[in-house]
JSON list of C-alpha atoms in Angstrom, two decimals:
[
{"chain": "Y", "resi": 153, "resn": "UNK", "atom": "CA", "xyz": [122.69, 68.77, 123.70]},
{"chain": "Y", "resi": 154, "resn": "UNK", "atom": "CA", "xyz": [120.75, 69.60, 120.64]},
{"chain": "Y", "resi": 155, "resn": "UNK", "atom": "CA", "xyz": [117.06, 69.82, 121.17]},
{"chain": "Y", "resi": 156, "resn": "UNK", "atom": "CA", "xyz": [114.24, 67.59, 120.21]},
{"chain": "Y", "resi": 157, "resn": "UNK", "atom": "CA", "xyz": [117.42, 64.87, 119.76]},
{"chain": "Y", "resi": 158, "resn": "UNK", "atom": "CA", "xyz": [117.28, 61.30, 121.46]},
{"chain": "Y", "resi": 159, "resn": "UNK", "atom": "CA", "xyz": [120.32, 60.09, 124.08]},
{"chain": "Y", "resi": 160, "resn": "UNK", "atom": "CA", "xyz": [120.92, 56.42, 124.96]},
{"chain": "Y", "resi": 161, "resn": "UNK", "atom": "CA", "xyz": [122.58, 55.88, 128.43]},
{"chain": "Y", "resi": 162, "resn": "UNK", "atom": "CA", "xyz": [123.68, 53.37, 130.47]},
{"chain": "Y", "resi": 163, "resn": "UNK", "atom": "CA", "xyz": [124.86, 53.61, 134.27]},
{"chain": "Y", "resi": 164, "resn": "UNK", "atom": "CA", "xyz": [127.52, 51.78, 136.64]},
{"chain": "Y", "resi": 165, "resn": "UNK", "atom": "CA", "xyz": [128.47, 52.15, 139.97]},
{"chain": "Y", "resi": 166, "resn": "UNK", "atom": "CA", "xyz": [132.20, 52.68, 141.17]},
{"chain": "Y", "resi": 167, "resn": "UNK", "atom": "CA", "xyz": [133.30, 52.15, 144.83]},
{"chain": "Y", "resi": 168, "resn": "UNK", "atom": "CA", "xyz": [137.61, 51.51, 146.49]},
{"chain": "Y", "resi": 169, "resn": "UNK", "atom": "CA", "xyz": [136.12, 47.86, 145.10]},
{"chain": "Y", "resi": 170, "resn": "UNK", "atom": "CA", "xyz": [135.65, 48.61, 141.61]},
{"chain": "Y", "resi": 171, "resn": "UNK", "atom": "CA", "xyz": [132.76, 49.05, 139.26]},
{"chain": "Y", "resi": 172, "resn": "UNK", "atom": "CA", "xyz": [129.49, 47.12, 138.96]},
{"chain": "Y", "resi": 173, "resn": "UNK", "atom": "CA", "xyz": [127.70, 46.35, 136.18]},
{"chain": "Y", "resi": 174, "resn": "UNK", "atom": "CA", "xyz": [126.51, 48.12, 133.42]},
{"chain": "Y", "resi": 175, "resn": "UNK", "atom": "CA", "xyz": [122.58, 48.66, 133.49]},
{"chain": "Y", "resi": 176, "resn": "UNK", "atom": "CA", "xyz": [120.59, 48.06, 130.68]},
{"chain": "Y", "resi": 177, "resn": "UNK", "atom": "CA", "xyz": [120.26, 51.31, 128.04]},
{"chain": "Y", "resi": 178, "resn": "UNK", "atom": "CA", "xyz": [117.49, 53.53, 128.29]},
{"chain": "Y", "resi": 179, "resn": "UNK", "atom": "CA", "xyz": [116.68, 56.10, 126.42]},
{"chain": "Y", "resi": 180, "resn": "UNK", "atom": "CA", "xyz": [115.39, 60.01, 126.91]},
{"chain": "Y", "resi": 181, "resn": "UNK", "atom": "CA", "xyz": [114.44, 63.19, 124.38]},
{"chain": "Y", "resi": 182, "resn": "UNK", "atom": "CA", "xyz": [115.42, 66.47, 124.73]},
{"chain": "Y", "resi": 183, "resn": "UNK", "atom": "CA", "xyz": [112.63, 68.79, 124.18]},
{"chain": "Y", "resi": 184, "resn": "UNK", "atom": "CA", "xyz": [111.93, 70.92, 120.74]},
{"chain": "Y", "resi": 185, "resn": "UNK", "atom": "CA", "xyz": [113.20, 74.12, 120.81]},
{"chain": "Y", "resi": 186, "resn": "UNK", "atom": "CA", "xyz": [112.63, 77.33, 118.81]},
{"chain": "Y", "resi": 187, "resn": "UNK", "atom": "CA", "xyz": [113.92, 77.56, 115.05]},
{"chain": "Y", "resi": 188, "resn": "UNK", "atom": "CA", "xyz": [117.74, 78.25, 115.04]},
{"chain": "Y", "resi": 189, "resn": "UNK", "atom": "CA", "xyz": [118.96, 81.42, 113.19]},
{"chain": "Y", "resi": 190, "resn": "UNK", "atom": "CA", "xyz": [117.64, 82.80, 109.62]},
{"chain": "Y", "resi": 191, "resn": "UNK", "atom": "CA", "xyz": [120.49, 82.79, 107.00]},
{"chain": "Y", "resi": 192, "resn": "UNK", "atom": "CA", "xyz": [121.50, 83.53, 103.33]},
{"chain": "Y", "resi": 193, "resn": "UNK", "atom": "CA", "xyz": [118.80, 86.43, 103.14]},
{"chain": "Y", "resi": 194, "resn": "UNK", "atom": "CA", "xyz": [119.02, 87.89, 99.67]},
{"chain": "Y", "resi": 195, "resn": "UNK", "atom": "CA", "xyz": [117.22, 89.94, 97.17]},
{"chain": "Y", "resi": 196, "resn": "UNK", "atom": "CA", "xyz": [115.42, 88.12, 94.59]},
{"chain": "Y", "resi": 197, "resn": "UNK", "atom": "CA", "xyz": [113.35, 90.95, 92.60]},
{"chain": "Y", "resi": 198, "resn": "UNK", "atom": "CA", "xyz": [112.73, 94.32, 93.03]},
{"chain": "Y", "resi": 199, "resn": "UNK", "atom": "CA", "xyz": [110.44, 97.33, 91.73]},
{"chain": "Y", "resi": 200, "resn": "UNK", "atom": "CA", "xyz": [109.94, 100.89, 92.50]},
{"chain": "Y", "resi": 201, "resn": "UNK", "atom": "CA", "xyz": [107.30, 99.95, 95.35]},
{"chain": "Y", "resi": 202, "resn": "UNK", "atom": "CA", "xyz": [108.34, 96.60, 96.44]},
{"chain": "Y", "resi": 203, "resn": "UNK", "atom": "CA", "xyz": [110.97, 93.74, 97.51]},
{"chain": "Y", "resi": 204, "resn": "UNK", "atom": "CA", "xyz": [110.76, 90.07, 96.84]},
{"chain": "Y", "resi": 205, "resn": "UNK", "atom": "CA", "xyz": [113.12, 88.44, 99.20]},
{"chain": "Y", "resi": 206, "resn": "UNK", "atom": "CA", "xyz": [114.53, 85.14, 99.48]},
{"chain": "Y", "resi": 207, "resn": "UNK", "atom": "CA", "xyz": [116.53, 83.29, 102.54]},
{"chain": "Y", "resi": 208, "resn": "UNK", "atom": "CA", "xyz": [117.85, 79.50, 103.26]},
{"chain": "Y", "resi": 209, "resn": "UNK", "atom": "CA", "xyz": [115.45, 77.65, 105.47]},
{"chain": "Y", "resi": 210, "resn": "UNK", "atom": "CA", "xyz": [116.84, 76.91, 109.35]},
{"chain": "Y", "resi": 211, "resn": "UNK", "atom": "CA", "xyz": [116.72, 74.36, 111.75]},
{"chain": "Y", "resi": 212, "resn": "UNK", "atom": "CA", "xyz": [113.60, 73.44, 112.94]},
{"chain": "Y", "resi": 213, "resn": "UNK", "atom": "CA", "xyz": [114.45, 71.65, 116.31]},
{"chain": "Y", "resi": 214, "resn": "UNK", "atom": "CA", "xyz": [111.98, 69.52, 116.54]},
{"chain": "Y", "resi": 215, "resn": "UNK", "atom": "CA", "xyz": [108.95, 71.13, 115.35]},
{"chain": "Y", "resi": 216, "resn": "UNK", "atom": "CA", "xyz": [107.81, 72.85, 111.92]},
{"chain": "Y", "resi": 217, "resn": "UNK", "atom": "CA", "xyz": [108.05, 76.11, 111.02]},
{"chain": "Y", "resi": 218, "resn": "UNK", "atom": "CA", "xyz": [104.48, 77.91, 110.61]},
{"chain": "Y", "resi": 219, "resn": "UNK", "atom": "CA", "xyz": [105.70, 81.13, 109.29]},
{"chain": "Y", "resi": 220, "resn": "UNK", "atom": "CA", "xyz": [108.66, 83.92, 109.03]},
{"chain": "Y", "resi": 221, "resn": "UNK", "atom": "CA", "xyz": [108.75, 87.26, 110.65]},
{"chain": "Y", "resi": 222, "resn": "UNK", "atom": "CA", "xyz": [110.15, 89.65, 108.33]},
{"chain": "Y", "resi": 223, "resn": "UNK", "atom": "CA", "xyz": [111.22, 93.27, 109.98]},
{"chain": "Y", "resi": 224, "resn": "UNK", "atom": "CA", "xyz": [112.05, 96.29, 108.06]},
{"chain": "Y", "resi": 225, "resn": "UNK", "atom": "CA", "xyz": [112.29, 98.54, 110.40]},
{"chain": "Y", "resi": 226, "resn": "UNK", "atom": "CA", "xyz": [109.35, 100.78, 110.48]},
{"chain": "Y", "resi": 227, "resn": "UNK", "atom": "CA", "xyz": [107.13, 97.20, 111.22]},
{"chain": "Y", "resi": 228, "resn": "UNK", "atom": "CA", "xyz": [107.27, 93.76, 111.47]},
{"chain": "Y", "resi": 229, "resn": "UNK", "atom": "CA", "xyz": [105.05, 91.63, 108.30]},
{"chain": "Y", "resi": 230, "resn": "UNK", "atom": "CA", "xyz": [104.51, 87.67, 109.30]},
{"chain": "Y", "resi": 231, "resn": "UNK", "atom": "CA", "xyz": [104.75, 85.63, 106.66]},
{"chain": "Y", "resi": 232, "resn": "UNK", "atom": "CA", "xyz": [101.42, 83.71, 105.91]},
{"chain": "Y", "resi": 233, "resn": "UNK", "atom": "CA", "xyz": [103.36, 80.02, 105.51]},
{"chain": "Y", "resi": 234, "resn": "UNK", "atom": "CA", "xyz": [106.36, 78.54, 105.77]},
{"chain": "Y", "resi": 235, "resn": "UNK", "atom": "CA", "xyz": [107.95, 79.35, 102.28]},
{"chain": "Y", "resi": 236, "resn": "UNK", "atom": "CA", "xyz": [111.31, 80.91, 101.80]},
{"chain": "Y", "resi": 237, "resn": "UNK", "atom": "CA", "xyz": [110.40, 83.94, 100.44]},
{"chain": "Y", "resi": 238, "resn": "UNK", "atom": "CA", "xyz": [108.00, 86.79, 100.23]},
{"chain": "Y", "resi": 239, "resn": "UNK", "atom": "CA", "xyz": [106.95, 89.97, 98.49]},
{"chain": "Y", "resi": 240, "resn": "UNK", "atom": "CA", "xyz": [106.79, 93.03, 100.38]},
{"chain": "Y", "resi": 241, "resn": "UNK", "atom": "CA", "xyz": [104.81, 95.71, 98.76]},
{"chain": "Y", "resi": 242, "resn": "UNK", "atom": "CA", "xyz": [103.92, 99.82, 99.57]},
{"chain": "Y", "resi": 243, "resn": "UNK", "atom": "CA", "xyz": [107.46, 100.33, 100.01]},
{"chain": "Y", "resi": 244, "resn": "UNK", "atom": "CA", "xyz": [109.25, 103.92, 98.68]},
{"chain": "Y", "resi": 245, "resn": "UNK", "atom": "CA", "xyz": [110.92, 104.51, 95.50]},
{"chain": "Y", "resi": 246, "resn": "UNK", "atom": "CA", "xyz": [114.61, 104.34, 95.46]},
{"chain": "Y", "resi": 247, "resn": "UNK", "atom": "CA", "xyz": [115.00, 104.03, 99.40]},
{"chain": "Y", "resi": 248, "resn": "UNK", "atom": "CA", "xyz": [117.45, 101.20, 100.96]},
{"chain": "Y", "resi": 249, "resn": "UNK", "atom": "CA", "xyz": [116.00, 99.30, 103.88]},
{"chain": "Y", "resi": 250, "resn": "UNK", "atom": "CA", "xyz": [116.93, 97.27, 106.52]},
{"chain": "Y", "resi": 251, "resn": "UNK", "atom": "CA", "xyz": [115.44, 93.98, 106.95]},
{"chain": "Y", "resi": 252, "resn": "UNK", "atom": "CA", "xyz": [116.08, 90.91, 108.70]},
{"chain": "Y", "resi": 253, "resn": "UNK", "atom": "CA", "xyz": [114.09, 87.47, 108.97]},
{"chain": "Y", "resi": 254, "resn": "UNK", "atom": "CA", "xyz": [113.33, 85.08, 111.71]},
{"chain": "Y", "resi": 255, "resn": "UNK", "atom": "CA", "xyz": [111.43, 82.00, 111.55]},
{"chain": "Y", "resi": 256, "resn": "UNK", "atom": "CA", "xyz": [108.99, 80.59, 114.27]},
{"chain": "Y", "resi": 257, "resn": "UNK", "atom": "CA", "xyz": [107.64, 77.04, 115.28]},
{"chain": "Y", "resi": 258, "resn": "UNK", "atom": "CA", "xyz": [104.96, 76.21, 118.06]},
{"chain": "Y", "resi": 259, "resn": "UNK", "atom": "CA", "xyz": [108.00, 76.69, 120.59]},
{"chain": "Y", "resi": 260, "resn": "UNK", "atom": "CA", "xyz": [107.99, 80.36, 119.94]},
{"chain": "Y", "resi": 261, "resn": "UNK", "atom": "CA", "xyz": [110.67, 82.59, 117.59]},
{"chain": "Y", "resi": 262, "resn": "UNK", "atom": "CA", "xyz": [113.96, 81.99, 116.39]},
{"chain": "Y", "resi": 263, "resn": "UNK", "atom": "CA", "xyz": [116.84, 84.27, 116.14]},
{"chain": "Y", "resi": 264, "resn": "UNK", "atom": "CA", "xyz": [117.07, 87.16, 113.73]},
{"chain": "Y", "resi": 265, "resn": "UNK", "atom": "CA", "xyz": [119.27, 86.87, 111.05]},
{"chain": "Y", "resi": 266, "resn": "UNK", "atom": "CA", "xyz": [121.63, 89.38, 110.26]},
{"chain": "Y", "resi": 267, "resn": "UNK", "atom": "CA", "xyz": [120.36, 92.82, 108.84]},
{"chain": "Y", "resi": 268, "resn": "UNK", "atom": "CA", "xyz": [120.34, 93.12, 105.26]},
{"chain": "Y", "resi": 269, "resn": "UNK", "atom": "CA", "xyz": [120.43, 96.42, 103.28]},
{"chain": "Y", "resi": 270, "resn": "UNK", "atom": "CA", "xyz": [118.03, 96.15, 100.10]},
{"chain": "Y", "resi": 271, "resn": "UNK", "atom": "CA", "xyz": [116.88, 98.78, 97.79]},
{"chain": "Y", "resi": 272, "resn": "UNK", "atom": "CA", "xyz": [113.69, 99.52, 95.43]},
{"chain": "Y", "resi": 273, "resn": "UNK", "atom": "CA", "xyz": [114.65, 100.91, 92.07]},
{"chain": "Y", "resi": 274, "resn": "UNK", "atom": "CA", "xyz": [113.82, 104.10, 91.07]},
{"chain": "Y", "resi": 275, "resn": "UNK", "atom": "CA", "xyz": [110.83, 105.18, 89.38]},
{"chain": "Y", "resi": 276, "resn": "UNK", "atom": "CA", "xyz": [110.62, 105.70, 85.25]},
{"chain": "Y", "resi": 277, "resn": "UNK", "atom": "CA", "xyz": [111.26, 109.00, 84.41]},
{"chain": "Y", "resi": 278, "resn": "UNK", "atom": "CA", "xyz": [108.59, 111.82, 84.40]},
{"chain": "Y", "resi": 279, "resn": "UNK", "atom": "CA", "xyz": [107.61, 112.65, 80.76]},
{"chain": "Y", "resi": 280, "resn": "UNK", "atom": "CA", "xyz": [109.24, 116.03, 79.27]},
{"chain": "Y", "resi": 281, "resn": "UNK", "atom": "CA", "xyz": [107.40, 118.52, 78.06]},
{"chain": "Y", "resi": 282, "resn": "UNK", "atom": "CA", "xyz": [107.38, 119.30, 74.60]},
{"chain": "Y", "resi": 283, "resn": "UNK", "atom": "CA", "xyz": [107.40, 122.53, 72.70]},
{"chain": "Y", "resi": 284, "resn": "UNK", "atom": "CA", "xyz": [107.13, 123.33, 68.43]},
{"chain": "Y", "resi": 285, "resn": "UNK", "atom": "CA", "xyz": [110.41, 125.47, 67.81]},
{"chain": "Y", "resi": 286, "resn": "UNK", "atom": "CA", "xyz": [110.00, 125.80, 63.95]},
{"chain": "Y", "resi": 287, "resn": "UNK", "atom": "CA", "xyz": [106.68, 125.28, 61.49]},
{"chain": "Y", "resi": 288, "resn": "UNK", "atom": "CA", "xyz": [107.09, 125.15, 58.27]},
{"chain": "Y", "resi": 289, "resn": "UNK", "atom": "CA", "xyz": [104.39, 124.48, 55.61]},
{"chain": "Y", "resi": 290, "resn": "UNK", "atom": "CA", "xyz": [105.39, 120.82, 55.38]},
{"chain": "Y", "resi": 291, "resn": "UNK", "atom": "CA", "xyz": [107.17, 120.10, 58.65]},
{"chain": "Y", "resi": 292, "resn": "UNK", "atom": "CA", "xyz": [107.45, 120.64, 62.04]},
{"chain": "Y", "resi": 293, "resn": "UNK", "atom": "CA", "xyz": [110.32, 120.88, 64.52]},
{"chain": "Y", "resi": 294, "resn": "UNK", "atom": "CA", "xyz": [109.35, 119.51, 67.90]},
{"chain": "Y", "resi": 295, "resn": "UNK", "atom": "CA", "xyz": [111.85, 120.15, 71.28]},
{"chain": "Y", "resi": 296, "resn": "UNK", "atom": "CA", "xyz": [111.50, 118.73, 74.68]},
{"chain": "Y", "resi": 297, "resn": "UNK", "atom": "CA", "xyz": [113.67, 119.33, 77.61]},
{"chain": "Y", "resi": 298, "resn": "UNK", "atom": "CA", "xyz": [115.11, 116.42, 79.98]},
{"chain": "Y", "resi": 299, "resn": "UNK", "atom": "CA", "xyz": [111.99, 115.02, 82.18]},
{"chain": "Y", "resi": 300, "resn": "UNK", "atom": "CA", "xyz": [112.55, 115.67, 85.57]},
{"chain": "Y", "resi": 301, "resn": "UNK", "atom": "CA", "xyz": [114.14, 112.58, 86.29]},
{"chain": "Y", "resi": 302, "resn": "UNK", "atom": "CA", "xyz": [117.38, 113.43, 84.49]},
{"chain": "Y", "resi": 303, "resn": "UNK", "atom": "CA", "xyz": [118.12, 116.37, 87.16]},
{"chain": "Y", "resi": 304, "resn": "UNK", "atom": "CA", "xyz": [119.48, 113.52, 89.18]},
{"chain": "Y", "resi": 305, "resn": "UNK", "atom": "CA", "xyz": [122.98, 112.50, 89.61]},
{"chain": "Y", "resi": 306, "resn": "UNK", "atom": "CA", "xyz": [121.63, 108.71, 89.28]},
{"chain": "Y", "resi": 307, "resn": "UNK", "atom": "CA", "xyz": [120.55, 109.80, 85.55]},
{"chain": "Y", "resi": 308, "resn": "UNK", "atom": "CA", "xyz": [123.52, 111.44, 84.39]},
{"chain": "Y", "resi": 309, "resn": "UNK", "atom": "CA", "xyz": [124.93, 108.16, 84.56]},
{"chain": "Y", "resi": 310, "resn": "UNK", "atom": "CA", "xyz": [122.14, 106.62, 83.09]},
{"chain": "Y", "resi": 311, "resn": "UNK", "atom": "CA", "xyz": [120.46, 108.89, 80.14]},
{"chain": "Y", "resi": 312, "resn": "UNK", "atom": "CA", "xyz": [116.81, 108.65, 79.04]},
{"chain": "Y", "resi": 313, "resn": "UNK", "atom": "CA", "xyz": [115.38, 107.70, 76.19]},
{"chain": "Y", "resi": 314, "resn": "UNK", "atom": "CA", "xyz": [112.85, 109.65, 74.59]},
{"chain": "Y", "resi": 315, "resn": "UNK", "atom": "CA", "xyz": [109.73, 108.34, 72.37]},
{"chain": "Y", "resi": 316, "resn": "UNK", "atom": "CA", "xyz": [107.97, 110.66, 70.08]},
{"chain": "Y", "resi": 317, "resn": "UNK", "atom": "CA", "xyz": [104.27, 109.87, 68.91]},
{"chain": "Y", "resi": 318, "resn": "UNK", "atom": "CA", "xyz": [102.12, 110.99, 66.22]},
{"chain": "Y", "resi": 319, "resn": "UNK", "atom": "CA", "xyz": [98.55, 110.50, 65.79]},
{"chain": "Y", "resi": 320, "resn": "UNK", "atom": "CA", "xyz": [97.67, 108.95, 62.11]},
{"chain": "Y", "resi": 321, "resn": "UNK", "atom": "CA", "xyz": [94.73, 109.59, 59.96]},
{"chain": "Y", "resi": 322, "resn": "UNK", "atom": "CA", "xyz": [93.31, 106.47, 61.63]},
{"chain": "Y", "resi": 323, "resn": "UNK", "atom": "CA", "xyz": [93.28, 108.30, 65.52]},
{"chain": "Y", "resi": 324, "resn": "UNK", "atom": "CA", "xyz": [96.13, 105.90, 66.39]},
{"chain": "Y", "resi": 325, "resn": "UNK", "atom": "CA", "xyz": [99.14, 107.17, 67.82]},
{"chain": "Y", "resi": 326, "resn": "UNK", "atom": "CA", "xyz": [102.53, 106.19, 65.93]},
{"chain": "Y", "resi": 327, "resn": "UNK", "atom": "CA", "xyz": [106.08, 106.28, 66.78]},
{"chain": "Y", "resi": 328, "resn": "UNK", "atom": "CA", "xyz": [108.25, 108.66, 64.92]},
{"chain": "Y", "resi": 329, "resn": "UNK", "atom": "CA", "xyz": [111.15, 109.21, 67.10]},
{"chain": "Y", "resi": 330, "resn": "UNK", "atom": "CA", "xyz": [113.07, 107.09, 69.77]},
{"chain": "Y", "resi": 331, "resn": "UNK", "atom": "CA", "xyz": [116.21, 108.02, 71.02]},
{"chain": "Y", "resi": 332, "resn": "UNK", "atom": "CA", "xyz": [118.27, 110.12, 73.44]},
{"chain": "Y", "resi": 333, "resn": "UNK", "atom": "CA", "xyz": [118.50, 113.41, 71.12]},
{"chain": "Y", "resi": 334, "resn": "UNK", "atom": "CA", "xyz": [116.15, 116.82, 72.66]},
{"chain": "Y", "resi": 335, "resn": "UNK", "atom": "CA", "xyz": [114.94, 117.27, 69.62]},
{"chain": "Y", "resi": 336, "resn": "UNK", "atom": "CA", "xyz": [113.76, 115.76, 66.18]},
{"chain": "Y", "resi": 337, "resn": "UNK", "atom": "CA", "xyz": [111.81, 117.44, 62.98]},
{"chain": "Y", "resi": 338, "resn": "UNK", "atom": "CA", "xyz": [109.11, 115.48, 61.13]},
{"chain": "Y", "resi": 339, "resn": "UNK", "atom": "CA", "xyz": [109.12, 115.78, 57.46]},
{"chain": "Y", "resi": 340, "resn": "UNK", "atom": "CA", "xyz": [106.54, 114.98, 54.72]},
{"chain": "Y", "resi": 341, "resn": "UNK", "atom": "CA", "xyz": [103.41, 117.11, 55.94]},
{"chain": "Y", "resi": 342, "resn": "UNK", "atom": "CA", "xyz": [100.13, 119.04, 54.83]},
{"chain": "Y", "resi": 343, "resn": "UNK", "atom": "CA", "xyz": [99.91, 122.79, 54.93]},
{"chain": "Y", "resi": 344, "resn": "UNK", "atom": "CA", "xyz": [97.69, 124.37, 57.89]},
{"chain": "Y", "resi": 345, "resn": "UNK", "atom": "CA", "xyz": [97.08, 121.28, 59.33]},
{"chain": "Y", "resi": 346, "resn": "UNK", "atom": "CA", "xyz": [96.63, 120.52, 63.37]},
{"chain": "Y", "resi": 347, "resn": "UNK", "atom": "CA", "xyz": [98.96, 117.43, 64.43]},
{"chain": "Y", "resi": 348, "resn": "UNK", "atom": "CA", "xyz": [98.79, 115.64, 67.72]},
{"chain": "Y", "resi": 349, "resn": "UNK", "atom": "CA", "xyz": [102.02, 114.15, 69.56]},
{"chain": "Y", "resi": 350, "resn": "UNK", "atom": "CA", "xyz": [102.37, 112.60, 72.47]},
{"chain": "Y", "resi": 351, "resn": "UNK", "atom": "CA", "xyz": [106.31, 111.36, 74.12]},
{"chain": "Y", "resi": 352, "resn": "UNK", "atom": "CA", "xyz": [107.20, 109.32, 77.10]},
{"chain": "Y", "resi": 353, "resn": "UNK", "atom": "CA", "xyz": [110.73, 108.87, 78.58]},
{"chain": "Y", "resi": 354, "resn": "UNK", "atom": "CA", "xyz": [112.43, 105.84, 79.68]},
{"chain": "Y", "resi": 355, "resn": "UNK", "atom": "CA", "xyz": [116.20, 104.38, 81.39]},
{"chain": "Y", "resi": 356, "resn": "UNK", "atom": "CA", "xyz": [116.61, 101.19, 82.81]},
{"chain": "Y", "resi": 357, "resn": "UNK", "atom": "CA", "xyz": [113.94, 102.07, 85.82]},
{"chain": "Y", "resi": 358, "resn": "UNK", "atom": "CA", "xyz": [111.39, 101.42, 82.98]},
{"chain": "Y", "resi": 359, "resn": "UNK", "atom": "CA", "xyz": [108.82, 103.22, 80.58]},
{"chain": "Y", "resi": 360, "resn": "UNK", "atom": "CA", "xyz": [107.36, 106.39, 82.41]},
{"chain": "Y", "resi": 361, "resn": "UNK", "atom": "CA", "xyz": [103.89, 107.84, 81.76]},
{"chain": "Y", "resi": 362, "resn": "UNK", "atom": "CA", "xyz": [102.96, 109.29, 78.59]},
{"chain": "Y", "resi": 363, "resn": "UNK", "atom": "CA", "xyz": [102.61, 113.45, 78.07]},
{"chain": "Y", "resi": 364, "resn": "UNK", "atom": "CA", "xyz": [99.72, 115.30, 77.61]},
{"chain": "Y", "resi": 365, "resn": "UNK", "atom": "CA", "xyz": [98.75, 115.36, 74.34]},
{"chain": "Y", "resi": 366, "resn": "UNK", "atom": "CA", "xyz": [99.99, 118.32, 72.59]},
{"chain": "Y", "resi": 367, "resn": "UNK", "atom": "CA", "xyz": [98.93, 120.10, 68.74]},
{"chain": "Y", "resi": 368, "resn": "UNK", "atom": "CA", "xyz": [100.86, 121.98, 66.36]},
{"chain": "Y", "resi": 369, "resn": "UNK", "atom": "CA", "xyz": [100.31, 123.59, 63.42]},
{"chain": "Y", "resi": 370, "resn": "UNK", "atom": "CA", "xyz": [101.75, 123.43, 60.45]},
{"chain": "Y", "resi": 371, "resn": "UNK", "atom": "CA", "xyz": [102.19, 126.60, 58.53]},
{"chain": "Y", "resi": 372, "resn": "UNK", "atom": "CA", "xyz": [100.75, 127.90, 54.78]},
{"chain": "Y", "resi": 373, "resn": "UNK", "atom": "CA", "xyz": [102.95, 127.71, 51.98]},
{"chain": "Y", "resi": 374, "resn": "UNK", "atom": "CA", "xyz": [104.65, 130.59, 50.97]},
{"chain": "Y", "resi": 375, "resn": "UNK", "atom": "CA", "xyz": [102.51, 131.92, 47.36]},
{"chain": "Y", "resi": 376, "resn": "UNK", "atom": "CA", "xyz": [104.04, 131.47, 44.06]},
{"chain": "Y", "resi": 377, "resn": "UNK", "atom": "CA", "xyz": [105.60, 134.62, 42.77]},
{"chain": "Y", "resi": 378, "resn": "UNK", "atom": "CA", "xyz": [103.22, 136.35, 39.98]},
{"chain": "Y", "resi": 379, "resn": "UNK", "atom": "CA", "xyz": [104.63, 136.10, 36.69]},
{"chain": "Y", "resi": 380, "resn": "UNK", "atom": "CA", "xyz": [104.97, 138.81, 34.73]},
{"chain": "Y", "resi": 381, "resn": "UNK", "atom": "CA", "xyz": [102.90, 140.20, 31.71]},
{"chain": "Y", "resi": 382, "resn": "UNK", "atom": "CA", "xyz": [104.14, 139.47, 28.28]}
]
């Protein structure tokens, strides 16, 4: 019988002389019972540090459901309602866990559902660092190697991005560079001059931290060659 349900019944005697009459119907209520089984858990957002999941709400059986249990292994988080989802934070960086849900009523605790293997994303890439490889009076040649990120098999498939910033005349920091090249010269400069860049990498795990800020300086133009005397 299914619980917290309501059966109507009626009852006759049979004897070698046959049956009697049918009473009248009464009726009777099987008790509530726990929730029945969590399903459809699923990942609904994600980050570096945390899991929003997401799951189809059960059977009650006869009384409401005050809150989830949600297990992932290490410890099990209850829910603080009866919603069908929740955010679970402090979690590692590109680590798969294994989580199940089970819901729970006044009776006591349903069923888990089945285990579900979820996974934070990476984190954004560490920023490179950054080096001046040739100064010229009126330009600069900045390199940077891959951040430490890229040593990954995961970013071989999935290059960074790298954004270059200057500092203006105004103490604001511009962009002069985005892309995926090492390497990129900027043009159009004063002699014996101090610039300040800063860079930051990114990939699909997001914008990492900005670098240190770094100076170089531009070089003094070469002297025009003395003329000779009449």
């Amino acid at each position: 019988m299914e619980p917290a349900t309501t059966y109507q019944f009626r009852v006759c005697a049979v004897n070698s002389a046959g049956a009697s009459e049918w009473s009248e119907i009464t009726e009777a209520s099987t008790p509530p019972a726990a929730p029945t089984a969590v399903s459809g858990l699923h990942l609904k957002d994600s980050s570096a540090t945390s899991l929003t999941l997401g799951w189809t709400r059960p059977q009650s059986n006869g009384e409401h459901i005050t809150h989830y249990n949600i297990d992932i292994g290490s410890s099990v988080i209850p829910t603080e309602g009866p919603d069908t989802y929740f955010h679970v934070e402090s979690l590692k960086p590109d680590t798969i866990y294994s989580i199940r849900v089970q819901a729970v009523n006044s009776v006591g605790c349903g069923a888990f559902s089945s285990n579900a293997r979820l996974s934070t994303r990476p984190l954004p890439p560490a920023p490179p660092r950054c080096e001046c490889v040739n100064a010229n009076h009126n330009s600069l040649k900045l390199k940077w190697g891959d951040s430490k990120a890229s040593n990954s098999l995961t970013s071989l498939a999935d290059p960074c991005q790298y954004t270059l910033e200057m500092e203006n005349s105004r103490n604001q920091f511009q962009v002069v560079y985005t892309g995926t090249s090492v390497s990129h010269k900027i043009s159009k400069l004063v002699e014996n001059k101090v610039y300040r860049f800063r860079m930051c990498a990114s990939n699909t795990a997001g914008f990492g931290p900005y670098s240190q800020v770094y100076e170089f300086l531009t070089a003094y133009a070469n002297p025009h060659p003395v003329k000779g005397e009449k």
